[in-house]
XYZ file of N, CA and C in Angstrom:
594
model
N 156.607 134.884 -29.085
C 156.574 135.517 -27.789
C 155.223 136.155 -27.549
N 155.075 136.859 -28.645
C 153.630 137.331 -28.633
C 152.260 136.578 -28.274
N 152.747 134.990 -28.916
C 151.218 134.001 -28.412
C 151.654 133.499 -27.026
N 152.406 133.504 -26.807
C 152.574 132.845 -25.402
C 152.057 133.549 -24.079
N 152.381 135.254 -24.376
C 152.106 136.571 -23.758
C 150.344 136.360 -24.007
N 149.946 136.168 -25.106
C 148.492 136.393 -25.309
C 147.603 135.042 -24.531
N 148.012 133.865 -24.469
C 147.669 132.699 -24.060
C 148.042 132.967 -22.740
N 148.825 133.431 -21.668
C 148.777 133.427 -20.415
C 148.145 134.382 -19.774
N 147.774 135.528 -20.627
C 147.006 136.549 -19.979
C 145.132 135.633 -20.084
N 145.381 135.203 -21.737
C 144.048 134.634 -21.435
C 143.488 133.487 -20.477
N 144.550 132.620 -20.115
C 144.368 131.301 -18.759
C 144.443 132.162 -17.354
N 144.970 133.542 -17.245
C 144.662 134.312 -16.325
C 142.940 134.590 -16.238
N 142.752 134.960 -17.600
C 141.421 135.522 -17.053
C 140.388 134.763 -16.816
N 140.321 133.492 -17.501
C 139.387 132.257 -17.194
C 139.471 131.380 -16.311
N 141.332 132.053 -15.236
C 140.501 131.572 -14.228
C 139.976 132.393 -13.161
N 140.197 133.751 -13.206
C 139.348 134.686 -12.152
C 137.825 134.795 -12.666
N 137.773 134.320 -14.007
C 136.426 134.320 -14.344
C 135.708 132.959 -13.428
N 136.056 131.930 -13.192
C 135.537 130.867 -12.427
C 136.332 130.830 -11.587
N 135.008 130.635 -10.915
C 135.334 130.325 -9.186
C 135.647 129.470 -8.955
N 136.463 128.743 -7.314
C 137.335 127.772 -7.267
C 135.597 127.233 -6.732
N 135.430 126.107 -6.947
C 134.027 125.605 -6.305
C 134.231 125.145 -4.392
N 133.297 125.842 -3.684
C 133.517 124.914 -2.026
C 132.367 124.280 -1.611
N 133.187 122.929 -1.355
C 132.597 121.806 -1.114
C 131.315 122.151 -0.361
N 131.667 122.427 0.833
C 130.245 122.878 1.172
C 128.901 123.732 0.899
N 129.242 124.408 -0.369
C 128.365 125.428 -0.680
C 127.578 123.873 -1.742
N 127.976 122.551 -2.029
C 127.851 122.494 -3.125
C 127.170 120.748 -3.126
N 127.391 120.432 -1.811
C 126.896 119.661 -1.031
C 125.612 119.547 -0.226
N 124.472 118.931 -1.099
C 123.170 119.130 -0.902
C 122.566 117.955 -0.965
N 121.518 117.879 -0.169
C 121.486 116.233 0.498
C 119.539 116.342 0.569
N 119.294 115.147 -0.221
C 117.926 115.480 -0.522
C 116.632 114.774 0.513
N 115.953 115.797 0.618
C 115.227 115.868 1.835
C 113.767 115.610 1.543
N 113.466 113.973 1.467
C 111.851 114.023 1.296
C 111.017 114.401 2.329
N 109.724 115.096 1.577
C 108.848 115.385 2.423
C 107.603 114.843 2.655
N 107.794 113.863 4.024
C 106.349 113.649 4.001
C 105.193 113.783 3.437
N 104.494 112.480 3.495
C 103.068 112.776 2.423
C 102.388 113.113 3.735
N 101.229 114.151 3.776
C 100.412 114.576 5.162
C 100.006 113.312 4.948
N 99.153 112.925 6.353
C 98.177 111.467 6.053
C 96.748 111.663 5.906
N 96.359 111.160 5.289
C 94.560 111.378 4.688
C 93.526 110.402 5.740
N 92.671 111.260 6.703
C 92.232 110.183 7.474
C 90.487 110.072 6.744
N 90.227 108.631 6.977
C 88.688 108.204 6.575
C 87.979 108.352 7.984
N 86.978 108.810 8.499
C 86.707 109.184 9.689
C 85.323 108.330 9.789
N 84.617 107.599 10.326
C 83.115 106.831 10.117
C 82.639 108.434 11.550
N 81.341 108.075 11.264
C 80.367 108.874 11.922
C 80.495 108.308 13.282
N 80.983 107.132 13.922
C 81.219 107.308 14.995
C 82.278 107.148 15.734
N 83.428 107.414 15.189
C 84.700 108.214 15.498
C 84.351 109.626 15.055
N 83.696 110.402 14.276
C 83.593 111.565 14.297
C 82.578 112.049 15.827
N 81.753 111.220 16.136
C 80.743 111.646 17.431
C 81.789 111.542 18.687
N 82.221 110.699 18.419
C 83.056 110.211 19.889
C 84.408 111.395 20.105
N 85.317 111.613 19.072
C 85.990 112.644 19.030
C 85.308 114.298 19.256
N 84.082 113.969 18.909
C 83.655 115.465 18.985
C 83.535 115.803 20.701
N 83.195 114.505 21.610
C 82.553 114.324 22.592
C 83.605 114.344 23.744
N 85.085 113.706 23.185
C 86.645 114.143 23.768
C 87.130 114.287 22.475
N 88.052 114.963 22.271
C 89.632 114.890 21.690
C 90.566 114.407 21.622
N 91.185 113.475 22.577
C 91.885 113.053 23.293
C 91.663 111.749 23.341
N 91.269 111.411 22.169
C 90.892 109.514 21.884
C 92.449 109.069 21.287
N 92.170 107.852 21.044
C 94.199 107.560 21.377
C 93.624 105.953 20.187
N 94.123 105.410 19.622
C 93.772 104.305 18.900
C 94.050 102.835 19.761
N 93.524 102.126 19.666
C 93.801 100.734 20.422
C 93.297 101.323 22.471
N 92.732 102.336 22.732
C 92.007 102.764 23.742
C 90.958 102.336 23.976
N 90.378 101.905 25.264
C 88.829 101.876 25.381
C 88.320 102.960 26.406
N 87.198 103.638 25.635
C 86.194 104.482 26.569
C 84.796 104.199 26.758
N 84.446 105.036 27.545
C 82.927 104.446 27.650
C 82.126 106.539 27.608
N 80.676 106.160 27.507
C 80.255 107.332 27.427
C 79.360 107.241 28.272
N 78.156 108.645 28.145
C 76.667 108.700 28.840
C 76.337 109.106 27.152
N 75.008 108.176 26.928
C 74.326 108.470 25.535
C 72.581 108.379 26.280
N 72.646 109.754 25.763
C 71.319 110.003 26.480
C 70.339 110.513 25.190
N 69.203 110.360 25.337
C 68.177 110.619 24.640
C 67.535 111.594 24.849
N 67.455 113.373 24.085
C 66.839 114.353 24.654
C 65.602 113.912 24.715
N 64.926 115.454 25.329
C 63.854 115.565 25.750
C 62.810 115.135 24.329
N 61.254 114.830 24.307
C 60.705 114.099 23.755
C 60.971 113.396 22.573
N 62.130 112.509 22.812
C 62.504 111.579 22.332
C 61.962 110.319 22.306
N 61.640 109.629 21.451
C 60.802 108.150 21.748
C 62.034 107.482 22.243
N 62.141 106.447 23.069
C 62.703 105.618 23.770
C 63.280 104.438 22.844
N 62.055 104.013 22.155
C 61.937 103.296 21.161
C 62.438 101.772 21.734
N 62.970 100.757 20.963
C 63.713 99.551 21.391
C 62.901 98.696 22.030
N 61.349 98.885 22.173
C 60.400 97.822 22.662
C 59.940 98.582 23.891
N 60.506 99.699 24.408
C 59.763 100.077 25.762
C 58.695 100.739 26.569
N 57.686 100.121 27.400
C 56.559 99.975 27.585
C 56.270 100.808 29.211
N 57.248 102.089 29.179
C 57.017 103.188 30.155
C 55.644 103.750 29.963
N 54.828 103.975 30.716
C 53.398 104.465 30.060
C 53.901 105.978 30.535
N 52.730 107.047 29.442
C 52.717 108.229 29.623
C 53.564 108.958 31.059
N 52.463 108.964 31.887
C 52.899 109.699 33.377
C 54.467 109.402 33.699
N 54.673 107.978 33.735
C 56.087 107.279 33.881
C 57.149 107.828 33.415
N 56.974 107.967 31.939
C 57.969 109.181 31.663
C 58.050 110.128 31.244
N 57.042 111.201 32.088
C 56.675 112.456 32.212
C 57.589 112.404 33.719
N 57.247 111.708 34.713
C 57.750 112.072 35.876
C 59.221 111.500 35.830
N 59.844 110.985 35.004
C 61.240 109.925 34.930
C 61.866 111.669 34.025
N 61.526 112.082 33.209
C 61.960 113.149 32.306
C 62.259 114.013 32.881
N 60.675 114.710 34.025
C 61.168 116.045 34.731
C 62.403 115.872 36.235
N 62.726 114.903 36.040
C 63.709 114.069 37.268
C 64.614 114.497 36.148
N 65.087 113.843 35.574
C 66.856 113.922 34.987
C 67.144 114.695 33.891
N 65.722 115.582 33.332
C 66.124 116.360 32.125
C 66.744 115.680 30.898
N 66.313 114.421 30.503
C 66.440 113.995 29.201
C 65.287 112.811 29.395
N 65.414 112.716 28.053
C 64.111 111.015 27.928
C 64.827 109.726 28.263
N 66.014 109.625 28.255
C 66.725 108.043 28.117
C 67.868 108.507 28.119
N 68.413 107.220 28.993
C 70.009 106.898 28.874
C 70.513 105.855 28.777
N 71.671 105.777 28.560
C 72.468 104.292 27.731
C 74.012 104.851 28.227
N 74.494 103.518 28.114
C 75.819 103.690 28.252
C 76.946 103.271 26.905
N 77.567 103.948 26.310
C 78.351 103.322 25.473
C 79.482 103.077 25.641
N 80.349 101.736 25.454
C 81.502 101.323 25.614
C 82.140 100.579 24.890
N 83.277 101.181 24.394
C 83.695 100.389 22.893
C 85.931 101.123 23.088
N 86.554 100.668 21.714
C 87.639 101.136 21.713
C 87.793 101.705 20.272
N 88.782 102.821 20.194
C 89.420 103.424 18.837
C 90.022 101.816 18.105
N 89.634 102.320 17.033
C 90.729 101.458 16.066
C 91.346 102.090 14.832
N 92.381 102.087 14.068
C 92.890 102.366 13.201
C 93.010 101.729 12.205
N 92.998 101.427 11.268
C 93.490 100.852 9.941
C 94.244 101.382 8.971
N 95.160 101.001 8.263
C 95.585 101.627 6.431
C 95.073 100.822 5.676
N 94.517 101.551 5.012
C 94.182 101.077 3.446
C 94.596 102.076 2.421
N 94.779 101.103 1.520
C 95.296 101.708 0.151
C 96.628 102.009 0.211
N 97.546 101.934 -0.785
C 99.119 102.359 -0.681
C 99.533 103.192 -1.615
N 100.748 104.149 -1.870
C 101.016 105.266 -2.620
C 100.138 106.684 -2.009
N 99.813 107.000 -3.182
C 98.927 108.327 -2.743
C 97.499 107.834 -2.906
N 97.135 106.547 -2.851
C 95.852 106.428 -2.039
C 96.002 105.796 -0.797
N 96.866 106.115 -0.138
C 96.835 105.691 1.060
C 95.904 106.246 1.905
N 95.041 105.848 2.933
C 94.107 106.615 3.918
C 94.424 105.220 4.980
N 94.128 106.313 6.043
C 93.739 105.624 7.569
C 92.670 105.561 7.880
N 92.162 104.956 8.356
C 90.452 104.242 8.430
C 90.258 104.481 9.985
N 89.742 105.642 10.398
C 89.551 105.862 12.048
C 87.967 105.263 12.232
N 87.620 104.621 13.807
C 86.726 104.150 13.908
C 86.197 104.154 15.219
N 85.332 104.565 15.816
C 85.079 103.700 17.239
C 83.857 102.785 17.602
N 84.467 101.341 17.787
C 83.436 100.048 18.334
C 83.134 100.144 18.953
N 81.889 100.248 19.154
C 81.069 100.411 20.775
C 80.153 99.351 20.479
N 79.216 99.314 22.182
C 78.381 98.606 22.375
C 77.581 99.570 23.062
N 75.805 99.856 23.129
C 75.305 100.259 23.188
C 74.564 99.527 24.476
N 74.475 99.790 25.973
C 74.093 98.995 27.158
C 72.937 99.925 27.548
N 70.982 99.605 27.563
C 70.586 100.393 28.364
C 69.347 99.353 28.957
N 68.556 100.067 29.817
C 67.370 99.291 30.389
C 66.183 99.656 29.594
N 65.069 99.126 29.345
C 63.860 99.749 29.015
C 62.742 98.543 30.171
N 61.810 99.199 30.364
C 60.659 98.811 30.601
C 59.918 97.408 29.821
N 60.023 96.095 29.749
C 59.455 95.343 28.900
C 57.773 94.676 28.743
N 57.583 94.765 30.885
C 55.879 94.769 30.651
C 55.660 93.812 30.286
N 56.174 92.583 29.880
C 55.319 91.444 29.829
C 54.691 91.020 30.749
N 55.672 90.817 31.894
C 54.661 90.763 33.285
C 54.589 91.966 33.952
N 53.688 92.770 34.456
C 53.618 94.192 35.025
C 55.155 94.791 35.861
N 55.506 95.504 34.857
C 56.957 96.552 35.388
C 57.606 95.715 34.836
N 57.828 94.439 34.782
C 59.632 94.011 34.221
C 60.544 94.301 33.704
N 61.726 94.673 34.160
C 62.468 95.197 33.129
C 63.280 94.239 32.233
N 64.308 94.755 31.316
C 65.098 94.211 30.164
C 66.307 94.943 29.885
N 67.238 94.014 29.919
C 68.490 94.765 29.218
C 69.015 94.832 27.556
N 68.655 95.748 27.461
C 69.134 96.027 25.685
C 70.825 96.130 25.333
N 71.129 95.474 24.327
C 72.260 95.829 24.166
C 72.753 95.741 22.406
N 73.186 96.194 22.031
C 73.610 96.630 20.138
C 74.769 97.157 20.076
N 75.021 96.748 18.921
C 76.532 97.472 18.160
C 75.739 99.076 18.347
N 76.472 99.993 18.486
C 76.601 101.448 18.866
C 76.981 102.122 17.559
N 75.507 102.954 16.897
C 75.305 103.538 15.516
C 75.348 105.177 15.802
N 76.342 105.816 16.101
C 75.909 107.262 15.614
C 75.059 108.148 15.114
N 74.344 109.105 15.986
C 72.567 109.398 15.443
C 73.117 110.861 15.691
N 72.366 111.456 14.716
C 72.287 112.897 14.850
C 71.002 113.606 15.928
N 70.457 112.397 16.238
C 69.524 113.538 17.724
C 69.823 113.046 19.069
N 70.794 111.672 18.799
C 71.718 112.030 20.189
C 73.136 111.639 20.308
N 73.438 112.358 21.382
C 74.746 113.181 21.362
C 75.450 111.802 22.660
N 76.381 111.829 22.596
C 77.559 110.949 23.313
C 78.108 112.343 24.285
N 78.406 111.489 25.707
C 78.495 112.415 26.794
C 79.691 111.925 27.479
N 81.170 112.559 27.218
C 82.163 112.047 27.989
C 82.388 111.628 29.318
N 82.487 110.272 29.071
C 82.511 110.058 30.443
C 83.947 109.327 30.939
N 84.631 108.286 30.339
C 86.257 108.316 30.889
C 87.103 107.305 30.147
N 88.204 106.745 30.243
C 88.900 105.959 29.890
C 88.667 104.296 30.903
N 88.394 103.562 30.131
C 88.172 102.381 30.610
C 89.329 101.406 30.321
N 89.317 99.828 30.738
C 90.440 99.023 29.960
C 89.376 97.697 29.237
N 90.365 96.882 28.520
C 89.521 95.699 27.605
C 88.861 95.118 28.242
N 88.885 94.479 29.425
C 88.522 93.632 30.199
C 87.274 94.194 30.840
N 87.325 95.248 31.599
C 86.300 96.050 31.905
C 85.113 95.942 31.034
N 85.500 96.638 29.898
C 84.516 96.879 28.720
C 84.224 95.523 28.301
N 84.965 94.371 28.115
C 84.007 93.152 28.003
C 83.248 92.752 29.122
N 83.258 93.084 30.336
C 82.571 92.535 31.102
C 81.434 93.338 31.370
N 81.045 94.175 30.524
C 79.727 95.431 30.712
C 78.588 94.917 30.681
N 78.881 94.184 29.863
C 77.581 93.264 29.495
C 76.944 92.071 30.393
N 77.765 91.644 31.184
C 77.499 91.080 32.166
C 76.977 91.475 33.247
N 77.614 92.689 33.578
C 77.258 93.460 34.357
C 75.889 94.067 34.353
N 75.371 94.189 33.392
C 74.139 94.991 32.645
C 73.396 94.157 32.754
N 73.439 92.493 32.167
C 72.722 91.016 32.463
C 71.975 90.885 34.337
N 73.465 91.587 34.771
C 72.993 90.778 36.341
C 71.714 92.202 36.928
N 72.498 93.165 36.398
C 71.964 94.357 37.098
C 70.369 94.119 36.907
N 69.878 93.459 35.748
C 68.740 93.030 35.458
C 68.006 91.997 36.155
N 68.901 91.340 36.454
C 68.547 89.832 37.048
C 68.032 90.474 38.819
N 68.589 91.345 39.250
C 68.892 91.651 40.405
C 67.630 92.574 40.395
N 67.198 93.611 39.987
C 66.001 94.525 39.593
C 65.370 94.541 38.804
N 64.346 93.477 39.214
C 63.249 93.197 37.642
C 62.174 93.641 38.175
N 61.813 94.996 38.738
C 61.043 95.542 38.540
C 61.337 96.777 38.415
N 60.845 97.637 37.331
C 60.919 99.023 36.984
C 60.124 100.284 38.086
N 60.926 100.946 38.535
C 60.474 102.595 39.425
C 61.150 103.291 38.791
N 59.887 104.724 38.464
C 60.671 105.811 38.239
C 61.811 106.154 39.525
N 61.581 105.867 40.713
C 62.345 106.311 41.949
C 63.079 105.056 42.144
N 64.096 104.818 41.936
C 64.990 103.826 42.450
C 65.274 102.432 41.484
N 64.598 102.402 40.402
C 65.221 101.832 39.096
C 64.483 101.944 37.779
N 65.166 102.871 37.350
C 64.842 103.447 35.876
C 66.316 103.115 35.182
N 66.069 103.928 34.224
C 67.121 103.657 33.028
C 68.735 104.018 33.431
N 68.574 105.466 34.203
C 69.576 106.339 35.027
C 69.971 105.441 36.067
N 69.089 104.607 37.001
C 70.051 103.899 37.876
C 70.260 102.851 37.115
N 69.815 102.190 36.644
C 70.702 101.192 35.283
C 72.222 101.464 34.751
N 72.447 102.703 33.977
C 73.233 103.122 33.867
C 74.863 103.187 34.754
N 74.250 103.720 36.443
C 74.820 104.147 37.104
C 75.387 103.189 37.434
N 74.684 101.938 37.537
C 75.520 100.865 37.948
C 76.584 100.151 36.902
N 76.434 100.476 35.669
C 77.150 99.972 34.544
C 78.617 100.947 34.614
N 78.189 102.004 34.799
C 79.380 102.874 35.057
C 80.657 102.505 35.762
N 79.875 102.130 37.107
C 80.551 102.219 38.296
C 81.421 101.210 37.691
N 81.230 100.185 37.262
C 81.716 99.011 37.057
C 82.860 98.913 35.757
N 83.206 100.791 35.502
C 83.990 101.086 34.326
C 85.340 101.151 35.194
């Protein structure tokens, strides 16, 4: 009588010693956490972002890429002195260009070397002075390299088609004004017309 008395007091106490378990306290559901993403940035997605924010991947924009003040022109052009002394104190920079290109994205690498590869393709559209025959001008045009003495100047959202046809546009604008004036065709109305045509 005595063990039976001693054995039920003790299954009493082991079980107020444990708790009845509830399901819901006990029910835990595992929650991965995102890896942040690691972006590779080239120098001209870093210029172009600095220039908007608001760049979008698979987008095309175009800019104003201007050349400060005594800046060589460079690219073959045969403005003499006075020319662009008086072309400079007119628009407050040495040169302008137009750039027009689109964001692109990539992944490379997988696991935890994964990175995204940000980028922006441009094309680099401007006029210079060429002077073979007195005043002629020329249309320049290059893949679009990111420079630290000049700066990219927001100018808007364009579409594909547009931006392939810049260059054409830039071709005729030439064909049409082959002779260089500081007053009525310089680099700035070059430009202006490439714009318009964004």
């Amino acid at each position: 009588m005595k063990f039976s008395y001693i054995l039920s007091a003790l299954l009493a106490t082991v079980t107020i010693a444990v708790p009845l378990t509830d399901p819901e306290a006990t029910t835990e559901v595992a929650t991965l956490i995102p890896r942040a993403v690691v972006y590779e940035d080239t120098p001209e997605y870093k210029a172009a972002i600095k220039a908007h924010s608001g760049l979008q991947a698979d987008h095309y924009y175009w800019f104003k890429y201007e050349w400060p003040l005594k800046t060589a022109v460079g690219d073959g052009d045969k403005e003499s002195q006075k020319e662009l002394q008086e072309l400079q104190k007119k628009l407050g920079f040495a040169h302008i260009g137009v750039v027009v290109g689109h964001v692109t994205e990539t992944a490379k690498g997988k696991g935890k070397n994964a990175k995204t590869h940000r980028h922006f393709n441009a094309m680099l559209y401007h006029m210079t002075k060429k002077n073979v025959n007195p005043g002629d001008t020329e249309m320049k045009s290059a893949v679009w390299k990111a420079s630290s003495s000049k700066k990219l100047k927001w100018g808007g959202s364009t579409t594909k088609s547009k931006a392939a046809a810049a260059k054409k546009v830039a071709k005729d604008y030439v064909a049409e004004h082959k002779v260089y004036a500081v007053d009525g065709n310089n680099c700035n109305d070059f430009a202006k017309a490439v714009i318009k045509s964004l």
